[in-house]
Amino acid sequence: MLPVQIIGLALAGRALLEKYAGAPSKDVRTPIDFLATNFANNINGLRKRLSAVNPLNPLFRALEPSMLQFKRLVFGDGQERDDYEEIIEKFMPDKGELLLPERPSYTRELHLTDLDGDTKRELIASFRLKDEIRTIILKKGKDGWYKASEISNPGYHVLNYRNVVDISGTSKRHLVLGLSARGKPSVLCGYTFENDEVHEVFSYECNKFDVLRKSTYRKVPLPTSADMSADVERSAPLPADIVLWNKLDDGTYDISILRWNGIEFKPAVGDYTNYYRKKAVPYLAIKAKYDPYSVTNWYNLAEALVKAGAYSDALTAIKVGIDMDKEGIFKDRFQALKNECLFG
């Protein structure tokens, strides 16, 4: 490859990373400019850029008063929430540290919701005690609040995720916990709560995960009878999918999008280009920007771009990756991605 071609390819690669991972500040140059970068700053910059151009921002601002009212309904006003905090403290050990889940972003330390479907809300909280994370579920009886159940996850220190999710799409609610610790895989667990007992429904180890909650509804047929047409339909919530990222020995990722079939999670069928475009591509672009000399990073980014349907940008990532791959380790895989871009 001629020097001018190499320069052109480098510029194309840098433009691609800036498109998806955000442009660097004027005072900081990244490794793509042959100097170091700051990973955390890139993430924060990406978030700011995405929020700045989000066309839904006016809608969010318009809905903010309603959301505040909804939060007051769920958590109560300040005095009521203080009472909930006092209640939780009564059931926590002295050295327990109340945890704030990292995700979803709107989650608070205390979660007040109807988990078991009895129309009465349970109070859920998680805390760290020594080398484990515990999650307690409190119910209110005739004599006040009591601890109905407790989940113990030894060996974990960070509460990455906690939410109540309709995994099955049948309106049956699951408590989903995501946990991590240094030096070991993350874990994503799901539990049901019935008759004051917790039952683990699933548990998956992974390097990274997402829970895709659906806000739309599907049409399902009503049970038929002699005087009811068979094509009468009702609305039912869509099941929530989970995404598991597992890093393989060669540094590539196996990204599995799974859906509950009533017994277990199975590979989901559907169009997930939106997930790759909004979640996978920005994440992998930042990794490539952090270490642009890694062939694996360029392959991961190219594969995600293909799955996002961004074929033109994928071809750019493939070209940069092939140029980096002096030993031809990813030659066949890059060619397979290229063929998919060109021929479908």
CSV table of C-alpha atoms in Angstrom, one decimal:
chain,number,residue,atom,x,y,z
A,1,MET,CA,0.0,0.0,0.0
A,2,LEU,CA,1.4,3.4,-1.0
A,3,PRO,CA,2.1,6.0,1.8
A,4,VAL,CA,-0.7,8.3,0.5
A,5,GLN,CA,-3.1,5.3,0.7
A,6,ILE,CA,-2.0,4.5,4.2
A,7,ILE,CA,-2.6,8.1,5.3
A,8,GLY,CA,-6.0,8.2,3.6
A,9,LEU,CA,-7.0,4.9,5.4
A,10,ALA,CA,-5.8,6.3,8.8
A,11,LEU,CA,-7.9,9.4,8.3
A,12,ALA,CA,-10.9,7.4,7.3
A,13,GLY,CA,-10.5,5.2,10.4
A,14,ARG,CA,-10.2,8.2,12.6
A,15,ALA,CA,-13.3,9.8,11.1
A,16,LEU,CA,-15.2,6.6,11.7
A,17,LEU,CA,-14.2,6.4,15.3
A,18,GLU,CA,-15.1,10.1,15.9
A,19,LYS,CA,-18.5,9.5,14.3
A,20,TYR,CA,-19.4,6.7,16.7
A,21,ALA,CA,-17.2,7.3,19.7
A,22,GLY,CA,-17.2,11.1,19.7
A,23,ALA,CA,-14.5,13.6,18.6
A,24,PRO,CA,-11.6,14.2,21.0
A,25,SER,CA,-11.3,17.6,22.7
A,26,LYS,CA,-8.9,20.2,21.3
A,27,ASP,CA,-6.4,19.7,24.1
A,28,VAL,CA,-6.4,15.9,24.1
A,29,ARG,CA,-5.2,13.7,21.2
A,30,THR,CA,-6.0,10.0,21.1
A,31,PRO,CA,-3.9,7.0,20.0
A,32,ILE,CA,-5.4,7.3,16.6
A,33,ASP,CA,-3.4,10.5,16.5
A,34,PHE,CA,-0.5,8.4,17.9
A,35,LEU,CA,-0.9,9.6,21.5
A,36,ALA,CA,-2.9,8.3,24.5
A,37,THR,CA,-6.6,9.0,25.2
A,38,ASN,CA,-8.9,9.0,28.2
A,39,PHE,CA,-11.5,6.2,28.1
A,40,ALA,CA,-13.8,7.7,30.8
A,41,ASN,CA,-13.8,11.1,29.1
A,42,ASN,CA,-14.8,9.6,25.8
A,43,ILE,CA,-17.8,7.9,27.4
A,44,ASN,CA,-18.9,11.1,29.1
A,45,GLY,CA,-18.4,13.0,25.9
A,46,LEU,CA,-20.5,10.5,23.9
A,47,ARG,CA,-23.3,10.7,26.4
A,48,LYS,CA,-23.3,14.5,26.1
A,49,ARG,CA,-23.3,14.4,22.4
A,50,LEU,CA,-26.1,11.9,22.2
A,51,SER,CA,-28.2,13.9,24.6
A,52,ALA,CA,-27.5,17.1,22.8
A,53,VAL,CA,-28.9,15.8,19.5
A,54,ASN,CA,-31.6,13.6,20.8
A,55,PRO,CA,-34.9,14.7,19.0
A,56,LEU,CA,-36.9,13.3,21.9
A,57,ASN,CA,-35.5,15.8,24.4
A,58,PRO,CA,-38.5,18.2,24.0
A,59,LEU,CA,-40.8,15.3,24.7
A,60,PHE,CA,-38.8,14.3,27.8
A,61,ARG,CA,-39.0,17.9,29.1
A,62,ALA,CA,-42.7,18.0,28.5
A,63,LEU,CA,-43.2,14.7,30.3
A,64,GLU,CA,-41.0,15.6,33.3
A,65,PRO,CA,-43.8,17.0,35.5
A,66,SER,CA,-45.7,13.8,35.0
A,67,MET,CA,-42.7,11.7,35.7
A,68,LEU,CA,-42.1,13.6,39.0
A,69,GLN,CA,-45.7,13.0,39.9
A,70,PHE,CA,-45.3,9.3,39.1
A,71,LYS,CA,-42.1,9.1,41.3
A,72,ARG,CA,-44.1,10.6,44.2
A,73,LEU,CA,-46.8,8.1,43.7
A,74,VAL,CA,-44.3,5.2,43.7
A,75,PHE,CA,-41.9,6.4,46.4
A,76,GLY,CA,-44.1,8.8,48.3
A,77,ASP,CA,-43.1,12.4,49.2
A,78,GLY,CA,-40.0,13.2,51.1
A,79,GLN,CA,-41.4,12.3,54.5
A,80,GLU,CA,-42.8,9.0,53.4
A,81,ARG,CA,-39.5,8.0,51.7
A,82,ASP,CA,-37.6,8.9,54.9
A,83,ASP,CA,-39.9,6.4,56.7
A,84,TYR,CA,-39.1,3.7,54.1
A,85,GLU,CA,-35.4,4.3,54.7
A,86,GLU,CA,-35.9,4.0,58.5
A,87,ILE,CA,-37.8,0.7,57.9
A,88,ILE,CA,-35.0,-0.7,55.7
A,89,GLU,CA,-32.4,0.3,58.3
A,90,LYS,CA,-34.2,-1.9,60.9
A,91,PHE,CA,-33.7,-5.0,58.8
A,92,MET,CA,-30.1,-4.2,57.8
A,93,PRO,CA,-27.0,-5.4,59.8
A,94,ASP,CA,-25.0,-2.6,61.5
A,95,LYS,CA,-22.2,-2.8,58.9
A,96,GLY,CA,-24.4,-3.2,55.9
A,97,GLU,CA,-23.9,-0.6,53.1
A,98,LEU,CA,-27.1,0.3,51.2
A,99,LEU,CA,-26.4,0.1,47.5
A,100,LEU,CA,-27.6,2.2,44.5
A,101,PRO,CA,-27.9,0.1,41.4
A,102,GLU,CA,-25.9,1.4,38.5
A,103,ARG,CA,-28.7,0.6,36.1
A,104,PRO,CA,-31.4,1.5,35.1
A,105,SER,CA,-30.5,5.2,35.5
A,106,TYR,CA,-33.8,6.0,37.2
A,107,THR,CA,-33.5,3.4,39.9
A,108,ARG,CA,-33.0,4.4,43.5
A,109,GLU,CA,-31.7,2.6,46.6
A,110,LEU,CA,-35.3,1.6,47.5
A,111,HIS,CA,-37.7,-0.1,45.2
A,112,LEU,CA,-41.4,-0.1,46.1
A,113,THR,CA,-43.4,-2.3,43.8
A,114,ASP,CA,-45.9,-5.2,43.6
A,115,LEU,CA,-43.5,-8.1,42.9
A,116,ASP,CA,-45.8,-11.1,43.6
A,117,GLY,CA,-49.0,-9.8,42.0
A,118,ASP,CA,-51.1,-9.6,45.2
A,119,THR,CA,-51.8,-5.9,44.6
A,120,LYS,CA,-49.8,-4.9,47.6
A,121,ARG,CA,-46.4,-3.3,47.1
A,122,GLU,CA,-43.2,-4.8,48.5
A,123,LEU,CA,-40.1,-2.9,49.6
A,124,ILE,CA,-36.9,-4.0,48.0
A,125,ALA,CA,-33.4,-3.0,48.9
A,126,SER,CA,-29.8,-4.3,48.4
A,127,PHE,CA,-26.8,-3.9,50.6
A,128,ARG,CA,-23.2,-5.0,50.7
A,129,LEU,CA,-21.9,-6.8,53.8
A,130,LYS,CA,-18.3,-7.9,53.7
A,131,ASP,CA,-17.8,-10.1,50.7
A,132,GLU,CA,-21.4,-10.5,49.5
A,133,ILE,CA,-24.5,-8.6,48.3
A,134,ARG,CA,-27.8,-9.2,49.9
A,135,THR,CA,-31.2,-8.2,48.6
A,136,ILE,CA,-34.1,-8.1,51.0
A,137,ILE,CA,-37.8,-8.1,50.2
A,138,LEU,CA,-40.1,-6.6,52.9
A,139,LYS,CA,-43.9,-7.0,53.1
A,140,LYS,CA,-46.4,-5.0,55.2
A,141,GLY,CA,-48.6,-7.2,57.4
A,142,LYS,CA,-51.2,-6.4,60.1
A,143,ASP,CA,-48.4,-5.8,62.6
A,144,GLY,CA,-46.2,-3.8,60.3
A,145,TRP,CA,-43.3,-4.5,58.0
A,146,TYR,CA,-41.5,-7.8,58.1
A,147,LYS,CA,-38.7,-9.5,56.1
A,148,ALA,CA,-40.5,-11.9,53.7
A,149,SER,CA,-37.3,-13.1,52.0
A,150,GLU,CA,-33.7,-12.5,51.4
A,151,ILE,CA,-31.3,-13.2,48.4
A,152,SER,CA,-27.6,-13.7,49.1
A,153,ASN,CA,-25.0,-13.4,46.4
A,154,PRO,CA,-21.6,-14.1,47.9
A,155,GLY,CA,-18.4,-13.0,46.2
A,156,TYR,CA,-19.9,-9.9,44.5
A,157,HIS,CA,-19.3,-6.3,45.4
A,158,VAL,CA,-21.0,-4.1,42.7
A,159,LEU,CA,-24.8,-4.0,42.0
A,160,ASN,CA,-24.8,-3.3,38.3
A,161,TYR,CA,-28.5,-3.7,37.7
A,162,ARG,CA,-31.7,-4.2,39.7
A,163,ASN,CA,-35.2,-4.0,38.3
A,164,VAL,CA,-38.5,-5.7,38.3
A,165,VAL,CA,-39.2,-6.9,34.7
A,166,ASP,CA,-41.9,-8.9,32.8
A,167,ILE,CA,-39.5,-11.5,31.4
A,168,SER,CA,-42.2,-13.7,29.9
A,169,GLY,CA,-44.6,-11.2,28.5
A,170,THR,CA,-47.4,-12.7,30.6
A,171,SER,CA,-47.5,-9.9,33.2
A,172,LYS,CA,-45.6,-12.1,35.7
A,173,ARG,CA,-42.9,-10.1,37.3
A,174,HIS,CA,-39.3,-11.1,37.9
A,175,LEU,CA,-36.7,-9.4,40.1
A,176,VAL,CA,-33.6,-9.2,38.0
A,177,LEU,CA,-30.1,-8.6,39.5
A,178,GLY,CA,-26.9,-7.9,37.8
A,179,LEU,CA,-23.7,-8.3,39.9
A,180,SER,CA,-20.0,-8.0,39.4
A,181,ALA,CA,-16.7,-8.2,41.2
A,182,ARG,CA,-13.1,-7.7,40.2
A,183,GLY,CA,-11.4,-10.7,38.7
A,184,LYS,CA,-14.5,-12.7,37.9
A,185,PRO,CA,-17.4,-12.7,35.3
A,186,SER,CA,-20.5,-10.6,35.9
A,187,VAL,CA,-23.7,-12.5,36.7
A,188,LEU,CA,-27.3,-11.8,35.6
A,189,CYS,CA,-29.9,-13.5,37.8
A,190,GLY,CA,-33.7,-13.6,37.7
A,191,TYR,CA,-36.1,-14.5,40.6
A,192,THR,CA,-39.8,-15.0,41.2
A,193,PHE,CA,-41.4,-14.1,44.5
A,194,GLU,CA,-44.5,-16.1,45.6
A,195,ASN,CA,-45.9,-16.9,49.1
A,196,ASP,CA,-43.0,-15.0,50.7
A,197,GLU,CA,-40.5,-17.3,49.0
A,198,VAL,CA,-37.9,-16.4,46.4
A,199,HIS,CA,-37.1,-18.8,43.6
A,200,GLU,CA,-34.1,-18.4,41.2
A,201,VAL,CA,-35.4,-18.8,37.6
A,202,PHE,CA,-32.1,-18.1,35.7
A,203,SER,CA,-28.5,-17.2,36.2
A,204,TYR,CA,-26.0,-16.4,33.5
A,205,GLU,CA,-22.3,-15.5,33.8
A,206,CYS,CA,-21.1,-13.0,31.2
A,207,ASN,CA,-18.6,-10.1,30.6
A,208,LYS,CA,-21.4,-7.6,29.8
A,209,PHE,CA,-25.2,-7.6,29.7
A,210,ASP,CA,-28.2,-5.6,28.8
A,211,VAL,CA,-31.9,-6.0,29.5
A,212,LEU,CA,-34.1,-4.9,26.7
A,213,ARG,CA,-37.5,-3.8,28.0
A,214,LYS,CA,-40.3,-3.4,25.5
A,215,SER,CA,-42.7,-0.5,25.8
A,216,THR,CA,-44.9,-1.8,22.9
A,217,TYR,CA,-47.7,-4.5,23.0
A,218,ARG,CA,-48.4,-7.4,20.8
A,219,LYS,CA,-51.8,-8.7,19.7
A,220,VAL,CA,-52.8,-12.1,21.0
A,221,PRO,CA,-56.1,-14.0,20.4
A,222,LEU,CA,-58.6,-14.3,23.2
A,223,PRO,CA,-59.8,-17.8,24.2
A,224,THR,CA,-62.6,-18.7,21.8
A,225,SER,CA,-66.1,-19.8,22.8
A,226,ALA,CA,-69.3,-20.6,21.0
A,227,ASP,CA,-70.4,-17.0,20.9
A,228,MET,CA,-67.0,-15.4,20.4
A,229,SER,CA,-65.2,-14.9,17.1
A,230,ALA,CA,-61.8,-16.6,16.9
A,231,ASP,CA,-60.1,-13.5,15.5
A,232,VAL,CA,-60.9,-11.3,18.6
A,233,GLU,CA,-57.6,-10.0,20.0
A,234,ARG,CA,-56.3,-8.4,23.1
A,235,SER,CA,-53.2,-6.5,23.9
A,236,ALA,CA,-50.4,-8.2,25.9
A,237,PRO,CA,-47.0,-6.9,26.9
A,238,LEU,CA,-44.0,-8.0,24.9
A,239,PRO,CA,-41.4,-10.1,26.8
A,240,ALA,CA,-38.1,-8.5,27.8
A,241,ASP,CA,-35.1,-9.8,26.0
A,242,ILE,CA,-31.6,-10.1,27.6
A,243,VAL,CA,-28.3,-9.6,25.8
A,244,LEU,CA,-25.2,-11.5,27.0
A,245,TRP,CA,-21.7,-10.5,25.9
A,246,ASN,CA,-19.1,-13.2,26.4
A,247,LYS,CA,-15.5,-12.4,25.5
A,248,LEU,CA,-13.8,-15.3,23.7
A,249,ASP,CA,-10.1,-16.3,24.0
A,250,ASP,CA,-9.2,-14.4,20.8
A,251,GLY,CA,-10.7,-11.2,22.1
A,252,THR,CA,-13.9,-11.2,20.0
A,253,TYR,CA,-17.3,-11.2,21.5
A,254,ASP,CA,-20.1,-13.7,21.3
A,255,ILE,CA,-23.2,-11.4,21.7
A,256,SER,CA,-26.4,-13.5,22.4
A,257,ILE,CA,-29.8,-11.9,22.3
A,258,LEU,CA,-32.2,-14.2,24.2
A,259,ARG,CA,-35.9,-14.5,24.9
A,260,TRP,CA,-37.8,-16.4,27.5
A,261,ASN,CA,-39.9,-19.3,26.0
A,262,GLY,CA,-41.7,-20.2,29.2
A,263,ILE,CA,-39.0,-22.6,30.5
A,264,GLU,CA,-35.7,-21.1,29.5
A,265,PHE,CA,-34.0,-18.4,27.4
A,266,LYS,CA,-33.5,-19.2,23.7
A,267,PRO,CA,-32.0,-17.2,20.9
A,268,ALA,CA,-34.4,-14.4,20.0
A,269,VAL,CA,-35.7,-14.0,16.4
A,270,GLY,CA,-36.2,-10.4,15.2
A,271,ASP,CA,-34.7,-7.2,14.0
A,272,TYR,CA,-32.0,-6.1,16.5
A,273,THR,CA,-30.2,-3.6,14.3
A,274,ASN,CA,-31.3,-0.8,16.7
A,275,TYR,CA,-29.6,-2.5,19.6
A,276,TYR,CA,-26.3,-2.8,17.7
A,277,ARG,CA,-26.6,0.8,16.4
A,278,LYS,CA,-27.3,2.3,19.8
A,279,LYS,CA,-25.5,0.0,22.2
A,280,ALA,CA,-22.9,-2.2,20.6
A,281,VAL,CA,-21.4,0.1,18.0
A,282,PRO,CA,-20.7,3.1,20.4
A,283,TYR,CA,-19.2,0.8,23.0
A,284,LEU,CA,-16.9,-1.0,20.6
A,285,ALA,CA,-16.0,2.3,18.8
A,286,ILE,CA,-14.8,3.7,22.1
A,287,LYS,CA,-12.7,0.5,22.7
A,288,ALA,CA,-11.2,0.9,19.2
A,289,LYS,CA,-10.5,4.5,19.9
A,290,TYR,CA,-8.8,3.6,23.1
A,291,ASP,CA,-6.6,1.0,21.4
A,292,PRO,CA,-6.7,1.6,17.7
A,293,TYR,CA,-3.7,-0.7,17.0
A,294,SER,CA,-5.7,-3.7,18.1
A,295,VAL,CA,-6.9,-5.8,15.1
A,296,THR,CA,-9.5,-7.5,17.4
A,297,ASN,CA,-11.0,-4.1,18.2
A,298,TRP,CA,-11.5,-3.3,14.5
A,299,TYR,CA,-12.9,-6.7,13.8
A,300,ASN,CA,-15.4,-6.3,16.7
A,301,LEU,CA,-16.4,-2.9,15.5
A,302,ALA,CA,-16.8,-4.0,11.9
A,303,GLU,CA,-19.0,-7.0,12.9
A,304,ALA,CA,-21.2,-4.7,15.1
A,305,LEU,CA,-21.5,-2.2,12.2
A,306,VAL,CA,-22.6,-5.0,9.9
A,307,LYS,CA,-25.2,-6.2,12.3
A,308,ALA,CA,-26.4,-2.5,12.7
A,309,GLY,CA,-26.8,-2.4,8.9
A,310,ALA,CA,-24.2,0.4,8.6
A,311,TYR,CA,-22.5,-1.4,5.7
A,312,SER,CA,-20.5,1.6,4.3
A,313,ASP,CA,-18.9,2.3,7.7
A,314,ALA,CA,-18.4,-1.4,8.2
A,315,LEU,CA,-16.3,-1.5,5.0
A,316,THR,CA,-14.1,1.3,6.3
A,317,ALA,CA,-13.6,-0.6,9.6
A,318,ILE,CA,-12.8,-3.8,7.6
A,319,LYS,CA,-10.2,-1.9,5.5
A,320,VAL,CA,-8.5,-0.5,8.6
A,321,GLY,CA,-8.6,-3.9,10.3
A,322,ILE,CA,-7.1,-5.7,7.3
A,323,ASP,CA,-4.3,-3.1,7.1
A,324,MET,CA,-3.6,-3.7,10.8
A,325,ASP,CA,-3.7,-7.5,10.5
A,326,LYS,CA,-0.2,-8.0,9.2
A,327,GLU,CA,-0.2,-11.7,10.2
A,328,GLY,CA,-3.6,-12.4,8.5
A,329,ILE,CA,-5.1,-13.9,11.7
A,330,PHE,CA,-8.5,-12.4,10.9
A,331,LYS,CA,-8.2,-12.4,7.1
A,332,ASP,CA,-11.0,-15.0,6.5
A,333,ARG,CA,-13.3,-13.3,9.0
A,334,PHE,CA,-12.8,-9.9,7.6
A,335,GLN,CA,-13.5,-11.3,4.1
A,336,ALA,CA,-16.7,-12.9,5.3
A,337,LEU,CA,-17.8,-9.5,6.8
A,338,LYS,CA,-16.9,-7.8,3.5
A,339,ASN,CA,-18.9,-10.3,1.5
A,340,GLU,CA,-21.9,-9.7,3.8
A,341,CYS,CA,-21.7,-6.0,3.2
A,342,LEU,CA,-21.4,-6.3,-0.5
A,343,PHE,CA,-23.6,-9.2,-1.3
A,344,GLY,CA,-25.9,-9.6,1.8
